[in-house]
PDB file of C-alpha atoms in Angstrom:
ATOM      1  CA  UNK A   1     117.196  83.552  90.246  1.00 87.00           C
ATOM      2  CA  UNK A   2     114.874  84.440  93.104  1.00 89.00           C
ATOM      3  CA  UNK A   3     111.120  84.439  93.415  1.00 90.00           C
ATOM      4  CA  UNK A   4     108.741  86.655  95.261  1.00 89.00           C
ATOM      5  CA  UNK A   5     105.119  85.842  95.978  1.00 91.00           C
ATOM      6  CA  UNK A   6     102.379  87.734  97.701  1.00 90.00           C
ATOM      7  CA  UNK A   7      98.636  87.089  97.951  1.00 92.00           C
ATOM      8  CA  UNK A   8      95.927  89.027  99.676  1.00 92.00           C
ATOM      9  CA  UNK A   9      92.204  89.726  99.580  1.00 95.00           C
ATOM     10  CA  UNK A  10      90.525  93.100  99.269  1.00 94.00           C
ATOM     11  CA  UNK A  11      87.071  93.554 100.806  1.00 94.00           C
ATOM     12  CA  UNK A  12      85.691  95.116  97.624  1.00 94.00           C
ATOM     13  CA  UNK A  13      84.007  93.735  94.521  1.00 95.00           C
ATOM     14  CA  UNK A  14      86.114  92.912  91.461  1.00 96.00           C
ATOM     15  CA  UNK A  15      84.366  95.738  89.628  1.00 95.00           C
ATOM     16  CA  UNK A  16      85.381  98.321  92.254  1.00 93.00           C
ATOM     17  CA  UNK A  17      88.926  96.982  92.460  1.00 94.00           C
ATOM     18  CA  UNK A  18      89.362  96.963  88.696  1.00 95.00           C
ATOM     19  CA  UNK A  19      88.224 100.611  88.486  1.00 93.00           C
ATOM     20  CA  UNK A  20      90.379 101.753  91.417  1.00 91.00           C
ATOM     21  CA  UNK A  21      93.343  99.884  89.945  1.00 92.00           C
ATOM     22  CA  UNK A  22      93.610 102.582  87.260  1.00 92.00           C
ATOM     23  CA  UNK A  23      93.884 105.136  90.041  1.00 85.00           C
ATOM     24  CA  UNK A  24      96.322 103.153  92.143  1.00 81.00           C
ATOM     25  CA  UNK A  25      99.105 105.727  91.877  1.00 75.00           C
ATOM     26  CA  UNK A  26      97.007 108.866  92.374  1.00 65.00           C
ATOM     27  CA  UNK A  27      97.276 111.516  95.098  1.00 62.00           C
ATOM     28  CA  UNK A  28      95.059 109.390  97.377  1.00 64.00           C
ATOM     29  CA  UNK A  29      97.809 106.814  97.563  1.00 64.00           C
ATOM     30  CA  UNK A  30     100.360 108.348  99.898  1.00 67.00           C
ATOM     31  CA  UNK A  31     102.270 105.102 100.333  1.00 62.00           C
ATOM     32  CA  UNK A  32     103.638 104.735  96.823  1.00 63.00           C
ATOM     33  CA  UNK A  33     105.688 107.895  96.500  1.00 69.00           C
ATOM     34  CA  UNK A  34     108.344 105.896  94.634  1.00 78.00           C
ATOM     35  CA  UNK A  35     106.018 105.924  91.589  1.00 86.00           C
ATOM     36  CA  UNK A  36     106.323 109.443  90.181  1.00 89.00           C
ATOM     37  CA  UNK A  37     104.547 109.062  86.818  1.00 93.00           C
ATOM     38  CA  UNK A  38     102.323 106.622  84.946  1.00 94.00           C
ATOM     39  CA  UNK A  39     101.858 107.053  81.200  1.00 96.00           C
ATOM     40  CA  UNK A  40      99.564 105.138  78.891  1.00 96.00           C
ATOM     41  CA  UNK A  41     101.482 104.333  75.734  1.00 96.00           C
ATOM     42  CA  UNK A  42      98.804 102.368  73.885  1.00 95.00           C
ATOM     43  CA  UNK A  43      95.385 100.913  74.510  1.00 95.00           C
ATOM     44  CA  UNK A  44      92.955  98.800  72.516  1.00 94.00           C
ATOM     45  CA  UNK A  45      90.036  96.389  72.821  1.00 94.00           C
ATOM     46  CA  UNK A  46      90.779  93.084  71.111  1.00 93.00           C
ATOM     47  CA  UNK A  47      87.793  92.673  68.730  1.00 91.00           C
ATOM     48  CA  UNK A  48      87.655  88.857  68.901  1.00 92.00           C
ATOM     49  CA  UNK A  49      87.793  88.537  72.702  1.00 92.00           C
ATOM     50  CA  UNK A  50      86.628  91.924  74.020  1.00 93.00           C
ATOM     51  CA  UNK A  51      89.758  92.044  76.204  1.00 96.00           C
ATOM     52  CA  UNK A  52      91.095  95.524  77.006  1.00 96.00           C
ATOM     53  CA  UNK A  53      94.855  95.662  76.479  1.00 96.00           C
ATOM     54  CA  UNK A  54      96.789  98.589  77.933  1.00 96.00           C
ATOM     55  CA  UNK A  55     100.470  99.326  77.680  1.00 96.00           C
ATOM     56  CA  UNK A  56     101.917 101.698  80.284  1.00 96.00           C
ATOM     57  CA  UNK A  57     105.248 103.184  81.171  1.00 95.00           C
ATOM     58  CA  UNK A  58     105.767 103.621  84.901  1.00 92.00           C
ATOM     59  CA  UNK A  59     108.415 106.020  86.191  1.00 92.00           C
ATOM     60  CA  UNK A  60     109.878 105.288  89.625  1.00 87.00           C
ATOM     61  CA  UNK A  61     112.309 107.108  91.827  1.00 83.00           C
ATOM     62  CA  UNK A  62     113.750 105.016  94.592  1.00 74.00           C
ATOM     63  CA  UNK A  63     116.615 105.472  96.918  1.00 73.00           C
ATOM     64  CA  UNK A  64     119.218 102.933  95.926  1.00 73.00           C
ATOM     65  CA  UNK A  65     122.111 101.958  98.203  1.00 73.00           C
ATOM     66  CA  UNK A  66     125.522 103.279  97.166  1.00 73.00           C
ATOM     67  CA  UNK A  67     127.003  99.847  96.507  1.00 73.00           C
ATOM     68  CA  UNK A  68     124.225  99.141  93.995  1.00 72.00           C
ATOM     69  CA  UNK A  69     124.463 102.579  92.358  1.00 71.00           C
ATOM     70  CA  UNK A  70     127.972 101.646  91.292  1.00 69.00           C
ATOM     71  CA  UNK A  71     126.615  98.774  89.213  1.00 68.00           C
ATOM     72  CA  UNK A  72     123.649 100.515  87.687  1.00 64.00           C
ATOM     73  CA  UNK A  73     125.420 103.695  86.639  1.00 65.00           C
ATOM     74  CA  UNK A  74     124.275 106.240  89.178  1.00 60.00           C
ATOM     75  CA  UNK A  75     120.658 106.730  88.242  1.00 70.00           C
ATOM     76  CA  UNK A  76     117.780 106.701  90.707  1.00 77.00           C
ATOM     77  CA  UNK A  77     115.004 107.134  88.145  1.00 85.00           C
ATOM     78  CA  UNK A  78     113.916 103.875  86.627  1.00 86.00           C
ATOM     79  CA  UNK A  79     111.291 102.815  84.121  1.00 90.00           C
ATOM     80  CA  UNK A  80     108.939  99.847  84.117  1.00 91.00           C
ATOM     81  CA  UNK A  81     107.013  98.552  81.097  1.00 94.00           C
ATOM     82  CA  UNK A  82     103.607  97.089  81.892  1.00 94.00           C
ATOM     83  CA  UNK A  83     101.084  95.298  79.685  1.00 95.00           C
ATOM     84  CA  UNK A  84      97.713  94.654  81.263  1.00 96.00           C
ATOM     85  CA  UNK A  85      94.686  92.704  80.122  1.00 97.00           C
ATOM     86  CA  UNK A  86      91.181  93.137  81.472  1.00 97.00           C
ATOM     87  CA  UNK A  87      88.796  90.335  80.610  1.00 97.00           C
ATOM     88  CA  UNK A  88      85.240  91.278  81.405  1.00 94.00           C
ATOM     89  CA  UNK A  89      84.089  87.785  80.580  1.00 93.00           C
ATOM     90  CA  UNK A  90      86.483  85.978  82.962  1.00 95.00           C
ATOM     91  CA  UNK A  91      86.510  88.878  85.433  1.00 96.00           C
ATOM     92  CA  UNK A  92      90.285  89.074  85.598  1.00 97.00           C
ATOM     93  CA  UNK A  93      92.824  91.844  85.488  1.00 97.00           C
ATOM     94  CA  UNK A  94      96.281  90.536  84.574  1.00 97.00           C
ATOM     95  CA  UNK A  95      99.254  92.890  84.636  1.00 95.00           C
ATOM     96  CA  UNK A  96     102.700  91.840  83.466  1.00 94.00           C
ATOM     97  CA  UNK A  97     105.619  94.154  83.985  1.00 92.00           C
ATOM     98  CA  UNK A  98     109.343  94.220  83.399  1.00 91.00           C
ATOM     99  CA  UNK A  99     112.086  96.696  84.213  1.00 89.00           C
ATOM    100  CA  UNK A 100     113.469  98.784  81.350  1.00 88.00           C
ATOM    101  CA  UNK A 101     116.278 100.353  83.344  1.00 84.00           C
ATOM    102  CA  UNK A 102     119.365  98.227  84.043  1.00 79.00           C
ATOM    103  CA  UNK A 103     117.840  95.342  82.146  1.00 81.00           C
ATOM    104  CA  UNK A 104     121.356  94.134  81.320  1.00 79.00           C
ATOM    105  CA  UNK A 105     122.161  93.680  85.021  1.00 81.00           C
ATOM    106  CA  UNK A 106     118.850  92.751  86.542  1.00 83.00           C
ATOM    107  CA  UNK A 107     115.642  91.295  85.158  1.00 88.00           C
ATOM    108  CA  UNK A 108     112.480  91.702  87.215  1.00 88.00           C
ATOM    109  CA  UNK A 109     109.356  90.128  85.782  1.00 90.00           C
ATOM    110  CA  UNK A 110     106.206  90.641  87.723  1.00 91.00           C
ATOM    111  CA  UNK A 111     102.698  89.292  87.208  1.00 94.00           C
ATOM    112  CA  UNK A 112      99.716  90.597  89.149  1.00 93.00           C
ATOM    113  CA  UNK A 113      96.232  89.092  88.888  1.00 96.00           C
ATOM    114  CA  UNK A 114      93.008  90.459  90.379  1.00 96.00           C
ATOM    115  CA  UNK A 115      90.075  88.022  90.346  1.00 97.00           C
ATOM    116  CA  UNK A 116      86.817  87.600  92.307  1.00 97.00           C
ATOM    117  CA  UNK A 117      87.135  85.553  95.505  1.00 97.00           C
ATOM    118  CA  UNK A 118      85.732  82.038  94.988  1.00 95.00           C
ATOM    119  CA  UNK A 119      83.600  82.050  98.152  1.00 97.00           C
ATOM    120  CA  UNK A 120      82.540  85.715  98.040  1.00 96.00           C
ATOM    121  CA  UNK A 121      82.657  86.681  94.361  1.00 95.00           C
ATOM    122  CA  UNK A 122      80.373  89.712  94.803  1.00 95.00           C
ATOM    123  CA  UNK A 123      82.150  91.345  97.722  1.00 96.00           C
ATOM    124  CA  UNK A 124      85.784  90.219  97.789  1.00 96.00           C
ATOM    125  CA  UNK A 125      88.674  90.275  95.328  1.00 96.00           C
ATOM    126  CA  UNK A 126      91.849  88.242  95.419  1.00 96.00           C
ATOM    127  CA  UNK A 127      95.177  89.789  94.556  1.00 94.00           C
ATOM    128  CA  UNK A 128      98.061  87.582  93.550  1.00 94.00           C
ATOM    129  CA  UNK A 129     101.549  88.878  92.836  1.00 92.00           C
ATOM    130  CA  UNK A 130     104.440  86.869  91.548  1.00 92.00           C
ATOM    131  CA  UNK A 131     107.897  88.077  90.582  1.00 91.00           C
ATOM    132  CA  UNK A 132     110.955  86.446  89.117  1.00 91.00           C
ATOM    133  CA  UNK A 133     114.217  88.250  89.782  1.00 89.00           C
ATOM    134  CA  UNK A 134     117.448  87.426  87.979  1.00 89.00           C
ATOM    135  CA  UNK A 135     120.742  89.270  88.242  1.00 86.00           C
ATOM    136  CA  UNK A 136     123.276  88.794  85.424  1.00 83.00           C
ATOM    137  CA  UNK A 137     126.990  89.032  85.982  1.00 75.00           C
ATOM    138  CA  UNK A 138     130.257  87.247  86.195  1.00 67.00           C
ATOM    139  CA  UNK A 139     130.308  87.094  89.965  1.00 68.00           C
ATOM    140  CA  UNK A 140     127.583  84.968  91.445  1.00 74.00           C
ATOM    141  CA  UNK A 141     128.109  86.420  94.924  1.00 78.00           C
ATOM    142  CA  UNK A 142     127.322  89.933  93.683  1.00 77.00           C
ATOM    143  CA  UNK A 143     124.343  88.637  91.702  1.00 77.00           C
ATOM    144  CA  UNK A 144     123.048  86.966  94.830  1.00 81.00           C
ATOM    145  CA  UNK A 145     123.410  90.183  96.826  1.00 84.00           C
ATOM    146  CA  UNK A 146     121.596  92.183  94.135  1.00 81.00           C
ATOM    147  CA  UNK A 147     118.830  89.573  93.945  1.00 85.00           C
ATOM    148  CA  UNK A 148     118.424  89.504  97.737  1.00 87.00           C
ATOM    149  CA  UNK A 149     118.239  93.289  97.886  1.00 83.00           C
ATOM    150  CA  UNK A 150     115.618  93.298  95.110  1.00 83.00           C
ATOM    151  CA  UNK A 151     113.459  90.692  96.828  1.00 85.00           C
ATOM    152  CA  UNK A 152     113.634  92.632 100.074  1.00 87.00           C
ATOM    153  CA  UNK A 153     112.676  95.859  98.299  1.00 83.00           C
ATOM    154  CA  UNK A 154     109.835  94.019  96.555  1.00 79.00           C
ATOM    155  CA  UNK A 155     108.518  92.900  99.927  1.00 85.00           C
ATOM    156  CA  UNK A 156     108.632  96.455 101.352  1.00 84.00           C
ATOM    157  CA  UNK A 157     106.925  97.909  98.275  1.00 83.00           C
ATOM    158  CA  UNK A 158     104.266  95.170  98.275  1.00 84.00           C
ATOM    159  CA  UNK A 159     103.293  96.060 101.849  1.00 84.00           C
ATOM    160  CA  UNK A 160     103.197  99.765 101.054  1.00 83.00           C
ATOM    161  CA  UNK A 161     101.351  99.020  97.814  1.00 82.00           C
ATOM    162  CA  UNK A 162      98.617  97.203  99.667  1.00 84.00           C
ATOM    163  CA  UNK A 163      98.176  99.942 102.277  1.00 85.00           C
ATOM    164  CA  UNK A 164      98.107 102.618  99.586  1.00 83.00           C
ATOM    165  CA  UNK A 165      95.638 100.733  97.418  1.00 85.00           C
ATOM    166  CA  UNK A 166      93.331 100.138 100.418  1.00 86.00           C
ATOM    167  CA  UNK A 167      93.267 103.916 100.846  1.00 86.00           C
ATOM    168  CA  UNK A 168      92.432 104.481  97.154  1.00 85.00           C
ATOM    169  CA  UNK A 169      89.606 101.917  97.410  1.00 87.00           C
ATOM    170  CA  UNK A 170      88.215 103.562 100.539  1.00 87.00           C
ATOM    171  CA  UNK A 171      88.405 107.066  99.067  1.00 82.00           C
ATOM    172  CA  UNK A 172      86.760 105.866  95.820  1.00 82.00           C
ATOM    173  CA  UNK A 173      83.902 104.345  97.810  1.00 82.00           C
ATOM    174  CA  UNK A 174      83.471 107.535  99.845  1.00 81.00           C
ATOM    175  CA  UNK A 175      83.605 109.749  96.757  1.00 75.00           C
ATOM    176  CA  UNK A 176      80.978 107.562  95.085  1.00 71.00           C
ATOM    177  CA  UNK A 177      78.728 107.670  98.167  1.00 71.00           C
ATOM    178  CA  UNK A 178      78.985 111.482  98.211  1.00 72.00           C
ATOM    179  CA  UNK A 179      78.159 111.601  94.523  1.00 65.00           C
ATOM    180  CA  UNK A 180      75.089 109.435  95.094  1.00 65.00           C
ATOM    181  CA  UNK A 181      74.012 111.643  98.009  1.00 69.00           C
ATOM    182  CA  UNK A 182      74.364 114.713  95.808  1.00 66.00           C
ATOM    183  CA  UNK A 183      72.320 113.118  93.038  1.00 60.00           C
ATOM    184  CA  UNK A 184      69.563 112.140  95.488  1.00 61.00           C
ATOM    185  CA  UNK A 185      69.322 115.786  96.557  1.00 59.00           C
ATOM    186  CA  UNK A 186      68.546 117.003  93.043  1.00 53.00           C
ATOM    187  CA  UNK A 187      64.754 116.324  93.038  1.00 51.00           C
ATOM    188  CA  UNK A 188      64.440 118.244  96.319  1.00 46.00           C
ATOM    189  CA  UNK A 189      66.131 121.255  94.825  1.00 45.00           C
ATOM    190  CA  UNK A 190      63.964 121.117  91.731  1.00 45.00           C
ATOM    191  CA  UNK A 191      60.694 120.732  93.657  1.00 41.00           C
ATOM    192  CA  UNK A 192      61.441 123.508  96.119  1.00 39.00           C
TER     193      UNK A 192
ATOM    194  CA  UNK B   1      95.286 110.523  88.670  1.00 69.00           C
ATOM    195  CA  UNK B   2      99.027 110.280  88.398  1.00 85.00           C
ATOM    196  CA  UNK B   3     101.298 112.675  86.549  1.00 91.00           C
ATOM    197  CA  UNK B   4     102.987 112.194  83.201  1.00 94.00           C
ATOM    198  CA  UNK B   5     106.754 111.727  83.004  1.00 94.00           C
ATOM    199  CA  UNK B   6     106.684 114.912  80.918  1.00 95.00           C
ATOM    200  CA  UNK B   7     105.084 117.705  83.009  1.00 95.00           C
ATOM    201  CA  UNK B   8     103.946 119.502  79.821  1.00 96.00           C
ATOM    202  CA  UNK B   9     101.786 116.443  78.959  1.00 97.00           C
ATOM    203  CA  UNK B  10     100.088 116.178  82.375  1.00 95.00           C
ATOM    204  CA  UNK B  11      97.077 118.434  81.480  1.00 96.00           C
ATOM    205  CA  UNK B  12      96.315 116.403  78.326  1.00 97.00           C
ATOM    206  CA  UNK B  13      96.869 113.182  80.266  1.00 96.00           C
ATOM    207  CA  UNK B  14      94.463 114.228  83.011  1.00 95.00           C
ATOM    208  CA  UNK B  15      91.700 114.978  80.504  1.00 96.00           C
ATOM    209  CA  UNK B  16      92.240 111.627  78.830  1.00 97.00           C
ATOM    210  CA  UNK B  17      92.445 109.675  82.125  1.00 95.00           C
ATOM    211  CA  UNK B  18      89.152 111.175  83.339  1.00 94.00           C
ATOM    212  CA  UNK B  19      87.466 110.269  80.065  1.00 95.00           C
ATOM    213  CA  UNK B  20      88.905 106.732  80.179  1.00 95.00           C
ATOM    214  CA  UNK B  21      87.750 106.010  83.753  1.00 93.00           C
ATOM    215  CA  UNK B  22      84.230 107.089  82.829  1.00 93.00           C
ATOM    216  CA  UNK B  23      84.224 104.941  79.679  1.00 95.00           C
ATOM    217  CA  UNK B  24      85.730 101.995  81.589  1.00 95.00           C
ATOM    218  CA  UNK B  25      83.145 102.013  84.403  1.00 92.00           C
ATOM    219  CA  UNK B  26      80.064 103.112  82.453  1.00 92.00           C
ATOM    220  CA  UNK B  27      80.624 101.275  79.194  1.00 94.00           C
ATOM    221  CA  UNK B  28      83.412  98.710  79.084  1.00 95.00           C
ATOM    222  CA  UNK B  29      82.510  96.918  82.348  1.00 94.00           C
ATOM    223  CA  UNK B  30      78.854  96.927  81.319  1.00 93.00           C
ATOM    224  CA  UNK B  31      79.660  95.110  78.096  1.00 91.00           C
ATOM    225  CA  UNK B  32      79.677  97.990  75.647  1.00 87.00           C
ATOM    226  CA  UNK B  33      83.085  98.521  74.145  1.00 82.00           C
ATOM    227  CA  UNK B  34      82.085  99.246  70.566  1.00 79.00           C
ATOM    228  CA  UNK B  35      82.771 102.970  70.801  1.00 79.00           C
ATOM    229  CA  UNK B  36      86.040 104.654  71.602  1.00 83.00           C
ATOM    230  CA  UNK B  37      84.772 107.837  73.262  1.00 89.00           C
ATOM    231  CA  UNK B  38      88.181 109.036  74.378  1.00 95.00           C
ATOM    232  CA  UNK B  39      90.125 108.673  71.132  1.00 95.00           C
ATOM    233  CA  UNK B  40      90.449 112.418  70.362  1.00 96.00           C
ATOM    234  CA  UNK B  41      91.752 113.054  73.897  1.00 97.00           C
ATOM    235  CA  UNK B  42      94.135 110.105  73.710  1.00 97.00           C
ATOM    236  CA  UNK B  43      95.515 111.301  70.365  1.00 97.00           C
ATOM    237  CA  UNK B  44      96.237 114.693  71.853  1.00 97.00           C
ATOM    238  CA  UNK B  45      97.985 113.221  74.921  1.00 97.00           C
ATOM    239  CA  UNK B  46      99.875 110.709  72.790  1.00 97.00           C
ATOM    240  CA  UNK B  47     101.161 113.407  70.453  1.00 97.00           C
ATOM    241  CA  UNK B  48     102.673 115.204  73.437  1.00 97.00           C
ATOM    242  CA  UNK B  49     104.015 112.020  75.033  1.00 97.00           C
ATOM    243  CA  UNK B  50     105.686 110.741  71.850  1.00 96.00           C
ATOM    244  CA  UNK B  51     107.843 113.864  71.671  1.00 97.00           C
ATOM    245  CA  UNK B  52     108.910 113.463  75.317  1.00 96.00           C
ATOM    246  CA  UNK B  53     109.661 109.754  74.873  1.00 96.00           C
ATOM    247  CA  UNK B  54     111.837 110.472  71.879  1.00 95.00           C
ATOM    248  CA  UNK B  55     113.724 113.218  73.696  1.00 95.00           C
ATOM    249  CA  UNK B  56     114.496 110.906  76.606  1.00 91.00           C
ATOM    250  CA  UNK B  57     115.401 108.016  74.297  1.00 90.00           C
ATOM    251  CA  UNK B  58     112.617 105.942  75.816  1.00 93.00           C
ATOM    252  CA  UNK B  59     110.892 105.199  72.489  1.00 94.00           C
ATOM    253  CA  UNK B  60     113.591 102.696  71.517  1.00 92.00           C
ATOM    254  CA  UNK B  61     113.582 101.123  74.991  1.00 90.00           C
ATOM    255  CA  UNK B  62     109.832 100.654  74.680  1.00 93.00           C
ATOM    256  CA  UNK B  63     110.087  99.071  71.228  1.00 92.00           C
ATOM    257  CA  UNK B  64     112.568  96.555  72.587  1.00 90.00           C
ATOM    258  CA  UNK B  65     110.433  95.818  75.656  1.00 90.00           C
ATOM    259  CA  UNK B  66     107.444  95.232  73.387  1.00 90.00           C
ATOM    260  CA  UNK B  67     109.417  92.782  71.244  1.00 90.00           C
ATOM    261  CA  UNK B  68     110.666  90.939  74.342  1.00 87.00           C
ATOM    262  CA  UNK B  69     107.146  90.723  75.762  1.00 85.00           C
ATOM    263  CA  UNK B  70     105.856  89.268  72.489  1.00 87.00           C
ATOM    264  CA  UNK B  71     108.673  86.719  72.440  1.00 88.00           C
ATOM    265  CA  UNK B  72     107.921  85.680  76.018  1.00 82.00           C
ATOM    266  CA  UNK B  73     104.243  85.226  75.183  1.00 81.00           C
ATOM    267  CA  UNK B  74     105.176  83.177  72.142  1.00 86.00           C
ATOM    268  CA  UNK B  75     107.503  80.943  74.167  1.00 88.00           C
ATOM    269  CA  UNK B  76     104.777  80.429  76.731  1.00 81.00           C
ATOM    270  CA  UNK B  77     102.290  79.493  74.016  1.00 82.00           C
ATOM    271  CA  UNK B  78     104.777  77.047  72.526  1.00 85.00           C
ATOM    272  CA  UNK B  79     105.439  75.602  75.975  1.00 80.00           C
ATOM    273  CA  UNK B  80     101.762  74.747  76.305  1.00 71.00           C
ATOM    274  CA  UNK B  81     101.719  72.597  73.160  1.00 67.00           C
TER     275      UNK B  81
END
């Protein structure tokens, strides 16, 4: 079993981050081309807590080294199941995901939490990512190699994920500013 | 917004996603989650998606993942007590 951890801070409010998070894998994000589709399978607001629970299926296409392809049966498309919870009251977004593909060989369990920064709750948002990676098999050496490869890939994707998400946040802010500028022009048009 | 795993469902998904983002930012985050404005659009998208999931055999995979997730939550809850 191996662990992966990653923490960073985004210079945007929790509100902005939580909105942009739904757009994380859109065309604005040119760094996450390994995610080819994101489907919402179910969604509900828990009546007692007001928490928004969303279940998604994420489709990825990644280049996998030949030695690993032999173990996983030759497929490069893989699926990830994600359950997320947004608590307005606690101002947290918690996303838990697991791999559906090759689950008998490798288990990857990831938890991501977005929460307001303690010192700058209005302007900054903390991102924390934690993953537990376990390879199953009779040969511990092979398991170790698979686990190491997965951790390394996690690290690469985390870096790309951050860069891509920064771009989505920036584009969202710009789009919103343009929208506001357009709205402010309306009275002029009407009065003229 | 991102595509659907079934290209034929992407138009319905896009309509739903746009509706959801609006509801999420204008209503949910402001404390109003009593109405489900996007339900008709979600139903339409879901109808399309369910067929695709079945065809690809992903519906059963999802059921199992759901059960496993519930079990994990349960174990965690029990661990706390």
